[in-house]
Amino acid sequence: MSSELRNILIVAQRDIARFWRYKYWLAGQVAMNLADILIFGLLFNGVVNKDLIPDYVRFVTPGILCLSIFISSFSIGREVGVELRREVTQYLVTLPIRRESLIIGRLIGGAARGLIYQFGFLVFASIILAPPSLKGWVYVLATSSTLALTMSSVSISLSTVTRDFNLQATIRSLTYYILFFVSNIFYPQKVIAARLGPLAPVVEYSPLTMATNIYRWAFKYDVLINPLSNFTGLLAWSLVIVVLAYKLYIRNLLRD
């Protein structure tokens, strides 16, 4: 194992270890995601049009898989933002590690948080829905890894674009809610088309929509979905956002 790879893993391991310190936050997120499936799902199951969604619990479960990655991977950005504001980065750049390795380690650490957090929900989804086939599991793992890295990179990008706390919080909140609601996690395509009209196609290009589509296909909720086209789109998002996060983060490190 090369020294650079070892340094990257050390940085990633540091962020994973810090993740477990937020036990109350984690417990709250788990409770919220389960509530989305059980309470929110059961309530809406008797309200929504059965012609659109025969079983809302089964419909929303793949979306919660997507949200579990989104929420947990997004947490890394808050820590990066705090470090920049408190000038902890001045200490980080003095460590015997290349800045490129530091950044890659942070991105991987944030993504690993998402994968760890999602594991239990994958088991839960396999019980509520049909377990994926071998090909389905390959898509699930590839999608989860790509989405986790993408959301980790989005969060870090937003936290490094500015050091002004108020502006940073505003940008993060706005982006969070746009990604959260401009997707098909909670609503079927027909409802989105009716509500958004000509803007409805935009939802199809959301990374959360693409990931949710793949989960719905893999867990056999909708076998007509094309997983390859959705994964290709998700991968394109990931490549662009990872490069952006890398450039923004290293800009701030060099500024110190």
JSON list of N, CA and C in Angstrom, two decimals, residues 105-166:
[
{"chain": "A", "resi": 105, "resn": "GLY", "atom": "N", "xyz": [-9.47, 12.15, 0.70]},
{"chain": "A", "resi": 105, "resn": "GLY", "atom": "CA", "xyz": [-9.86, 11.45, 1.92]},
{"chain": "A", "resi": 105, "resn": "GLY", "atom": "C", "xyz": [-11.14, 11.99, 2.51]},
{"chain": "A", "resi": 106, "resn": "ARG", "atom": "N", "xyz": [-11.31, 13.33, 2.48]},
{"chain": "A", "resi": 106, "resn": "ARG", "atom": "CA", "xyz": [-12.54, 13.94, 3.00]},
{"chain": "A", "resi": 106, "resn": "ARG", "atom": "C", "xyz": [-13.74, 13.52, 2.16]},
{"chain": "A", "resi": 107, "resn": "LEU", "atom": "N", "xyz": [-13.58, 13.52, 0.84]},
{"chain": "A", "resi": 107, "resn": "LEU", "atom": "CA", "xyz": [-14.67, 13.13, -0.05]},
{"chain": "A", "resi": 107, "resn": "LEU", "atom": "C", "xyz": [-15.07, 11.67, 0.18]},
{"chain": "A", "resi": 108, "resn": "ILE", "atom": "N", "xyz": [-14.07, 10.80, 0.31]},
{"chain": "A", "resi": 108, "resn": "ILE", "atom": "CA", "xyz": [-14.34, 9.38, 0.53]},
{"chain": "A", "resi": 108, "resn": "ILE", "atom": "C", "xyz": [-14.96, 9.17, 1.92]},
{"chain": "A", "resi": 109, "resn": "GLY", "atom": "N", "xyz": [-14.45, 9.90, 2.91]},
{"chain": "A", "resi": 109, "resn": "GLY", "atom": "CA", "xyz": [-15.01, 9.78, 4.26]},
{"chain": "A", "resi": 109, "resn": "GLY", "atom": "C", "xyz": [-16.48, 10.16, 4.31]},
{"chain": "A", "resi": 110, "resn": "GLY", "atom": "N", "xyz": [-16.83, 11.25, 3.62]},
{"chain": "A", "resi": 110, "resn": "GLY", "atom": "CA", "xyz": [-18.22, 11.67, 3.57]},
{"chain": "A", "resi": 110, "resn": "GLY", "atom": "C", "xyz": [-19.09, 10.64, 2.87]},
{"chain": "A", "resi": 111, "resn": "ALA", "atom": "N", "xyz": [-18.57, 10.07, 1.78]},
{"chain": "A", "resi": 111, "resn": "ALA", "atom": "CA", "xyz": [-19.32, 9.05, 1.06]},
{"chain": "A", "resi": 111, "resn": "ALA", "atom": "C", "xyz": [-19.50, 7.79, 1.90]},
{"chain": "A", "resi": 112, "resn": "ALA", "atom": "N", "xyz": [-18.45, 7.41, 2.63]},
{"chain": "A", "resi": 112, "resn": "ALA", "atom": "CA", "xyz": [-18.53, 6.22, 3.48]},
{"chain": "A", "resi": 112, "resn": "ALA", "atom": "C", "xyz": [-19.59, 6.37, 4.57]},
{"chain": "A", "resi": 113, "resn": "ARG", "atom": "N", "xyz": [-19.75, 7.58, 5.08]},
{"chain": "A", "resi": 113, "resn": "ARG", "atom": "CA", "xyz": [-20.80, 7.83, 6.07]},
{"chain": "A", "resi": 113, "resn": "ARG", "atom": "C", "xyz": [-22.17, 7.46, 5.50]},
{"chain": "A", "resi": 114, "resn": "GLY", "atom": "N", "xyz": [-22.40, 7.89, 4.27]},
{"chain": "A", "resi": 114, "resn": "GLY", "atom": "CA", "xyz": [-23.68, 7.60, 3.64]},
{"chain": "A", "resi": 114, "resn": "GLY", "atom": "C", "xyz": [-23.92, 6.11, 3.46]},
{"chain": "A", "resi": 115, "resn": "LEU", "atom": "N", "xyz": [-22.90, 5.39, 3.04]},
{"chain": "A", "resi": 115, "resn": "LEU", "atom": "CA", "xyz": [-23.03, 3.95, 2.81]},
{"chain": "A", "resi": 115, "resn": "LEU", "atom": "C", "xyz": [-23.28, 3.21, 4.12]},
{"chain": "A", "resi": 116, "resn": "ILE", "atom": "N", "xyz": [-22.58, 3.61, 5.17]},
{"chain": "A", "resi": 116, "resn": "ILE", "atom": "CA", "xyz": [-22.77, 2.97, 6.47]},
{"chain": "A", "resi": 116, "resn": "ILE", "atom": "C", "xyz": [-24.19, 3.21, 6.98]},
{"chain": "A", "resi": 117, "resn": "TYR", "atom": "N", "xyz": [-24.64, 4.46, 6.87]},
{"chain": "A", "resi": 117, "resn": "TYR", "atom": "CA", "xyz": [-25.97, 4.82, 7.36]},
{"chain": "A", "resi": 117, "resn": "TYR", "atom": "C", "xyz": [-27.06, 4.09, 6.58]},
{"chain": "A", "resi": 118, "resn": "GLN", "atom": "N", "xyz": [-26.86, 3.92, 5.29]},
{"chain": "A", "resi": 118, "resn": "GLN", "atom": "CA", "xyz": [-27.90, 3.33, 4.45]},
{"chain": "A", "resi": 118, "resn": "GLN", "atom": "C", "xyz": [-28.06, 1.83, 4.63]},
{"chain": "A", "resi": 119, "resn": "PHE", "atom": "N", "xyz": [-27.05, 1.15, 5.18]},
{"chain": "A", "resi": 119, "resn": "PHE", "atom": "CA", "xyz": [-27.04, -0.31, 5.21]},
{"chain": "A", "resi": 119, "resn": "PHE", "atom": "C", "xyz": [-28.31, -0.89, 5.83]},
{"chain": "A", "resi": 120, "resn": "GLY", "atom": "N", "xyz": [-28.70, -0.37, 6.99]},
{"chain": "A", "resi": 120, "resn": "GLY", "atom": "CA", "xyz": [-29.89, -0.90, 7.66]},
{"chain": "A", "resi": 120, "resn": "GLY", "atom": "C", "xyz": [-31.15, -0.69, 6.85]},
{"chain": "A", "resi": 121, "resn": "PHE", "atom": "N", "xyz": [-31.21, 0.41, 6.11]},
{"chain": "A", "resi": 121, "resn": "PHE", "atom": "CA", "xyz": [-32.39, 0.69, 5.29]},
{"chain": "A", "resi": 121, "resn": "PHE", "atom": "C", "xyz": [-32.45, -0.24, 4.07]},
{"chain": "A", "resi": 122, "resn": "LEU", "atom": "N", "xyz": [-31.30, -0.70, 3.60]},
{"chain": "A", "resi": 122, "resn": "LEU", "atom": "CA", "xyz": [-31.29, -1.68, 2.52]},
{"chain": "A", "resi": 122, "resn": "LEU", "atom": "C", "xyz": [-31.93, -2.99, 2.98]},
{"chain": "A", "resi": 123, "resn": "VAL", "atom": "N", "xyz": [-31.61, -3.39, 4.20]},
{"chain": "A", "resi": 123, "resn": "VAL", "atom": "CA", "xyz": [-32.22, -4.60, 4.76]},
{"chain": "A", "resi": 123, "resn": "VAL", "atom": "C", "xyz": [-33.72, -4.40, 4.91]},
{"chain": "A", "resi": 124, "resn": "PHE", "atom": "N", "xyz": [-34.09, -3.23, 5.41]},
{"chain": "A", "resi": 124, "resn": "PHE", "atom": "CA", "xyz": [-35.51, -2.90, 5.61]},
{"chain": "A", "resi": 124, "resn": "PHE", "atom": "C", "xyz": [-36.26, -2.92, 4.28]},
{"chain": "A", "resi": 125, "resn": "ALA", "atom": "N", "xyz": [-35.64, -2.35, 3.23]},
{"chain": "A", "resi": 125, "resn": "ALA", "atom": "CA", "xyz": [-36.28, -2.33, 1.91]},
{"chain": "A", "resi": 125, "resn": "ALA", "atom": "C", "xyz": [-36.42, -3.73, 1.33]},
{"chain": "A", "resi": 126, "resn": "SER", "atom": "N", "xyz": [-35.45, -4.60, 1.61]},
{"chain": "A", "resi": 126, "resn": "SER", "atom": "CA", "xyz": [-35.52, -5.98, 1.12]},
{"chain": "A", "resi": 126, "resn": "SER", "atom": "C", "xyz": [-36.68, -6.74, 1.74]},
{"chain": "A", "resi": 127, "resn": "ILE", "atom": "N", "xyz": [-37.10, -6.33, 2.94]},
{"chain": "A", "resi": 127, "resn": "ILE", "atom": "CA", "xyz": [-38.22, -6.96, 3.62]},
{"chain": "A", "resi": 127, "resn": "ILE", "atom": "C", "xyz": [-39.55, -6.43, 3.08]},
{"chain": "A", "resi": 128, "resn": "ILE", "atom": "N", "xyz": [-39.63, -5.11, 2.93]},
{"chain": "A", "resi": 128, "resn": "ILE", "atom": "CA", "xyz": [-40.87, -4.49, 2.46]},
{"chain": "A", "resi": 128, "resn": "ILE", "atom": "C", "xyz": [-41.11, -4.79, 0.98]},
{"chain": "A", "resi": 129, "resn": "LEU", "atom": "N", "xyz": [-40.05, -4.71, 0.19]},
{"chain": "A", "resi": 129, "resn": "LEU", "atom": "CA", "xyz": [-40.12, -4.96, -1.24]},
{"chain": "A", "resi": 129, "resn": "LEU", "atom": "C", "xyz": [-39.51, -6.32, -1.54]},
{"chain": "A", "resi": 130, "resn": "ALA", "atom": "N", "xyz": [-39.30, -6.62, -2.81]},
{"chain": "A", "resi": 130, "resn": "ALA", "atom": "CA", "xyz": [-38.65, -7.87, -3.18]},
{"chain": "A", "resi": 130, "resn": "ALA", "atom": "C", "xyz": [-37.14, -7.68, -3.18]},
{"chain": "A", "resi": 131, "resn": "PRO", "atom": "N", "xyz": [-36.37, -8.63, -2.64]},
{"chain": "A", "resi": 131, "resn": "PRO", "atom": "CA", "xyz": [-34.91, -8.49, -2.66]},
{"chain": "A", "resi": 131, "resn": "PRO", "atom": "C", "xyz": [-34.40, -8.42, -4.10]},
{"chain": "A", "resi": 132, "resn": "PRO", "atom": "N", "xyz": [-33.40, -7.60, -4.36]},
{"chain": "A", "resi": 132, "resn": "PRO", "atom": "CA", "xyz": [-32.86, -7.49, -5.73]},
{"chain": "A", "resi": 132, "resn": "PRO", "atom": "C", "xyz": [-32.18, -8.79, -6.18]},
{"chain": "A", "resi": 133, "resn": "SER", "atom": "N", "xyz": [-32.12, -8.95, -7.48]},
{"chain": "A", "resi": 133, "resn": "SER", "atom": "CA", "xyz": [-31.34, -10.03, -8.06]},
{"chain": "A", "resi": 133, "resn": "SER", "atom": "C", "xyz": [-29.85, -9.67, -7.95]},
{"chain": "A", "resi": 134, "resn": "LEU", "atom": "N", "xyz": [-28.99, -10.58, -8.39]},
{"chain": "A", "resi": 134, "resn": "LEU", "atom": "CA", "xyz": [-27.54, -10.30, -8.37]},
{"chain": "A", "resi": 134, "resn": "LEU", "atom": "C", "xyz": [-27.23, -9.04, -9.18]},
{"chain": "A", "resi": 135, "resn": "LYS", "atom": "N", "xyz": [-27.82, -8.94, -10.37]},
{"chain": "A", "resi": 135, "resn": "LYS", "atom": "CA", "xyz": [-27.63, -7.75, -11.19]},
{"chain": "A", "resi": 135, "resn": "LYS", "atom": "C", "xyz": [-28.20, -6.52, -10.49]},
{"chain": "A", "resi": 136, "resn": "GLY", "atom": "N", "xyz": [-29.34, -6.72, -9.82]},
{"chain": "A", "resi": 136, "resn": "GLY", "atom": "CA", "xyz": [-29.94, -5.61, -9.09]},
{"chain": "A", "resi": 136, "resn": "GLY", "atom": "C", "xyz": [-29.05, -5.11, -7.98]},
{"chain": "A", "resi": 137, "resn": "TRP", "atom": "N", "xyz": [-28.42, -6.04, -7.24]},
{"chain": "A", "resi": 137, "resn": "TRP", "atom": "CA", "xyz": [-27.52, -5.64, -6.16]},
{"chain": "A", "resi": 137, "resn": "TRP", "atom": "C", "xyz": [-26.30, -4.89, -6.69]},
{"chain": "A", "resi": 138, "resn": "VAL", "atom": "N", "xyz": [-25.81, -5.29, -7.86]},
{"chain": "A", "resi": 138, "resn": "VAL", "atom": "CA", "xyz": [-24.69, -4.58, -8.47]},
{"chain": "A", "resi": 138, "resn": "VAL", "atom": "C", "xyz": [-25.08, -3.13, -8.74]},
{"chain": "A", "resi": 139, "resn": "TYR", "atom": "N", "xyz": [-26.27, -2.95, -9.28]},
{"chain": "A", "resi": 139, "resn": "TYR", "atom": "CA", "xyz": [-26.76, -1.59, -9.53]},
{"chain": "A", "resi": 139, "resn": "TYR", "atom": "C", "xyz": [-26.98, -0.82, -8.23]},
{"chain": "A", "resi": 140, "resn": "VAL", "atom": "N", "xyz": [-27.52, -1.49, -7.23]},
{"chain": "A", "resi": 140, "resn": "VAL", "atom": "CA", "xyz": [-27.76, -0.83, -5.94]},
{"chain": "A", "resi": 140, "resn": "VAL", "atom": "C", "xyz": [-26.45, -0.35, -5.33]},
{"chain": "A", "resi": 141, "resn": "LEU", "atom": "N", "xyz": [-25.46, -1.21, -5.28]},
{"chain": "A", "resi": 141, "resn": "LEU", "atom": "CA", "xyz": [-24.17, -0.85, -4.68]},
{"chain": "A", "resi": 141, "resn": "LEU", "atom": "C", "xyz": [-23.48, 0.25, -5.49]},
{"chain": "A", "resi": 142, "resn": "ALA", "atom": "N", "xyz": [-23.54, 0.13, -6.82]},
{"chain": "A", "resi": 142, "resn": "ALA", "atom": "CA", "xyz": [-22.92, 1.16, -7.66]},
{"chain": "A", "resi": 142, "resn": "ALA", "atom": "C", "xyz": [-23.64, 2.50, -7.50]},
{"chain": "A", "resi": 143, "resn": "THR", "atom": "N", "xyz": [-24.97, 2.44, -7.44]},
{"chain": "A", "resi": 143, "resn": "THR", "atom": "CA", "xyz": [-25.76, 3.66, -7.28]},
{"chain": "A", "resi": 143, "resn": "THR", "atom": "C", "xyz": [-25.52, 4.31, -5.92]},
{"chain": "A", "resi": 144, "resn": "SER", "atom": "N", "xyz": [-25.53, 3.50, -4.87]},
{"chain": "A", "resi": 144, "resn": "SER", "atom": "CA", "xyz": [-25.31, 4.03, -3.53]},
{"chain": "A", "resi": 144, "resn": "SER", "atom": "C", "xyz": [-23.93, 4.67, -3.40]},
{"chain": "A", "resi": 145, "resn": "SER", "atom": "N", "xyz": [-22.91, 4.01, -3.94]},
{"chain": "A", "resi": 145, "resn": "SER", "atom": "CA", "xyz": [-21.55, 4.55, -3.88]},
{"chain": "A", "resi": 145, "resn": "SER", "atom": "C", "xyz": [-21.44, 5.86, -4.65]},
{"chain": "A", "resi": 146, "resn": "THR", "atom": "N", "xyz": [-22.01, 5.88, -5.85]},
{"chain": "A", "resi": 146, "resn": "THR", "atom": "CA", "xyz": [-21.94, 7.08, -6.68]},
{"chain": "A", "resi": 146, "resn": "THR", "atom": "C", "xyz": [-22.73, 8.23, -6.06]},
{"chain": "A", "resi": 147, "resn": "LEU", "atom": "N", "xyz": [-23.94, 7.92, -5.57]},
{"chain": "A", "resi": 147, "resn": "LEU", "atom": "CA", "xyz": [-24.77, 8.96, -4.96]},
{"chain": "A", "resi": 147, "resn": "LEU", "atom": "C", "xyz": [-24.12, 9.50, -3.69]},
{"chain": "A", "resi": 148, "resn": "ALA", "atom": "N", "xyz": [-23.54, 8.61, -2.88]},
{"chain": "A", "resi": 148, "resn": "ALA", "atom": "CA", "xyz": [-22.88, 9.05, -1.64]},
{"chain": "A", "resi": 148, "resn": "ALA", "atom": "C", "xyz": [-21.72, 9.98, -1.94]},
{"chain": "A", "resi": 149, "resn": "LEU", "atom": "N", "xyz": [-20.92, 9.64, -2.94]},
{"chain": "A", "resi": 149, "resn": "LEU", "atom": "CA", "xyz": [-19.79, 10.50, -3.32]},
{"chain": "A", "resi": 149, "resn": "LEU", "atom": "C", "xyz": [-20.29, 11.83, -3.89]},
{"chain": "A", "resi": 150, "resn": "THR", "atom": "N", "xyz": [-21.37, 11.77, -4.65]},
{"chain": "A", "resi": 150, "resn": "THR", "atom": "CA", "xyz": [-21.94, 12.99, -5.23]},
{"chain": "A", "resi": 150, "resn": "THR", "atom": "C", "xyz": [-22.44, 13.93, -4.15]},
{"chain": "A", "resi": 151, "resn": "MET", "atom": "N", "xyz": [-23.21, 13.40, -3.20]},
{"chain": "A", "resi": 151, "resn": "MET", "atom": "CA", "xyz": [-23.78, 14.25, -2.14]},
{"chain": "A", "resi": 151, "resn": "MET", "atom": "C", "xyz": [-22.70, 14.75, -1.19]},
{"chain": "A", "resi": 152, "resn": "SER", "atom": "N", "xyz": [-21.69, 13.95, -0.93]},
{"chain": "A", "resi": 152, "resn": "SER", "atom": "CA", "xyz": [-20.56, 14.40, -0.13]},
{"chain": "A", "resi": 152, "resn": "SER", "atom": "C", "xyz": [-19.85, 15.56, -0.82]},
{"chain": "A", "resi": 153, "resn": "SER", "atom": "N", "xyz": [-19.70, 15.45, -2.13]},
{"chain": "A", "resi": 153, "resn": "SER", "atom": "CA", "xyz": [-19.03, 16.50, -2.91]},
{"chain": "A", "resi": 153, "resn": "SER", "atom": "C", "xyz": [-19.88, 17.76, -2.98]},
{"chain": "A", "resi": 154, "resn": "VAL", "atom": "N", "xyz": [-21.21, 17.59, -3.14]},
{"chain": "A", "resi": 154, "resn": "VAL", "atom": "CA", "xyz": [-22.09, 18.76, -3.15]},
{"chain": "A", "resi": 154, "resn": "VAL", "atom": "C", "xyz": [-21.98, 19.52, -1.84]},
{"chain": "A", "resi": 155, "resn": "SER", "atom": "N", "xyz": [-22.02, 18.79, -0.74]},
{"chain": "A", "resi": 155, "resn": "SER", "atom": "CA", "xyz": [-21.96, 19.42, 0.58]},
{"chain": "A", "resi": 155, "resn": "SER", "atom": "C", "xyz": [-20.65, 20.15, 0.80]},
{"chain": "A", "resi": 156, "resn": "ILE", "atom": "N", "xyz": [-19.54, 19.54, 0.41]},
{"chain": "A", "resi": 156, "resn": "ILE", "atom": "CA", "xyz": [-18.24, 20.18, 0.56]},
{"chain": "A", "resi": 156, "resn": "ILE", "atom": "C", "xyz": [-18.13, 21.40, -0.36]},
{"chain": "A", "resi": 157, "resn": "SER", "atom": "N", "xyz": [-18.68, 21.30, -1.56]},
{"chain": "A", "resi": 157, "resn": "SER", "atom": "CA", "xyz": [-18.65, 22.43, -2.49]},
{"chain": "A", "resi": 157, "resn": "SER", "atom": "C", "xyz": [-19.37, 23.63, -1.90]},
{"chain": "A", "resi": 158, "resn": "LEU", "atom": "N", "xyz": [-20.55, 23.39, -1.32]},
{"chain": "A", "resi": 158, "resn": "LEU", "atom": "CA", "xyz": [-21.34, 24.48, -0.76]},
{"chain": "A", "resi": 158, "resn": "LEU", "atom": "C", "xyz": [-20.66, 25.10, 0.46]},
{"chain": "A", "resi": 159, "resn": "SER", "atom": "N", "xyz": [-19.91, 24.29, 1.18]},
{"chain": "A", "resi": 159, "resn": "SER", "atom": "CA", "xyz": [-19.27, 24.78, 2.40]},
{"chain": "A", "resi": 159, "resn": "SER", "atom": "C", "xyz": [-17.94, 25.48, 2.13]},
{"chain": "A", "resi": 160, "resn": "THR", "atom": "N", "xyz": [-17.44, 25.35, 0.93]},
{"chain": "A", "resi": 160, "resn": "THR", "atom": "CA", "xyz": [-16.15, 25.97, 0.60]},
{"chain": "A", "resi": 160, "resn": "THR", "atom": "C", "xyz": [-16.29, 27.10, -0.41]},
{"chain": "A", "resi": 161, "resn": "VAL", "atom": "N", "xyz": [-17.50, 27.33, -0.91]},
{"chain": "A", "resi": 161, "resn": "VAL", "atom": "CA", "xyz": [-17.68, 28.38, -1.90]},
{"chain": "A", "resi": 161, "resn": "VAL", "atom": "C", "xyz": [-17.56, 29.76, -1.26]},
{"chain": "A", "resi": 162, "resn": "THR", "atom": "N", "xyz": [-17.83, 29.86, 0.06]},
{"chain": "A", "resi": 162, "resn": "THR", "atom": "CA", "xyz": [-17.71, 31.12, 0.79]},
{"chain": "A", "resi": 162, "resn": "THR", "atom": "C", "xyz": [-17.44, 30.82, 2.25]},
{"chain": "A", "resi": 163, "resn": "ARG", "atom": "N", "xyz": [-16.80, 31.77, 2.95]},
{"chain": "A", "resi": 163, "resn": "ARG", "atom": "CA", "xyz": [-16.56, 31.60, 4.38]},
{"chain": "A", "resi": 163, "resn": "ARG", "atom": "C", "xyz": [-17.55, 32.39, 5.23]},
{"chain": "A", "resi": 164, "resn": "ASP", "atom": "N", "xyz": [-18.43, 33.13, 4.58]},
{"chain": "A", "resi": 164, "resn": "ASP", "atom": "CA", "xyz": [-19.47, 33.86, 5.30]},
{"chain": "A", "resi": 164, "resn": "ASP", "atom": "C", "xyz": [-20.52, 32.86, 5.79]},
{"chain": "A", "resi": 165, "resn": "PHE", "atom": "N", "xyz": [-20.69, 32.78, 7.12]},
{"chain": "A", "resi": 165, "resn": "PHE", "atom": "CA", "xyz": [-21.57, 31.76, 7.69]},
{"chain": "A", "resi": 165, "resn": "PHE", "atom": "C", "xyz": [-23.01, 31.91, 7.23]},
{"chain": "A", "resi": 166, "resn": "ASN", "atom": "N", "xyz": [-23.54, 33.12, 7.26]},
{"chain": "A", "resi": 166, "resn": "ASN", "atom": "CA", "xyz": [-24.93, 33.34, 6.89]},
{"chain": "A", "resi": 166, "resn": "ASN", "atom": "C", "xyz": [-25.19, 32.99, 5.43]}
]
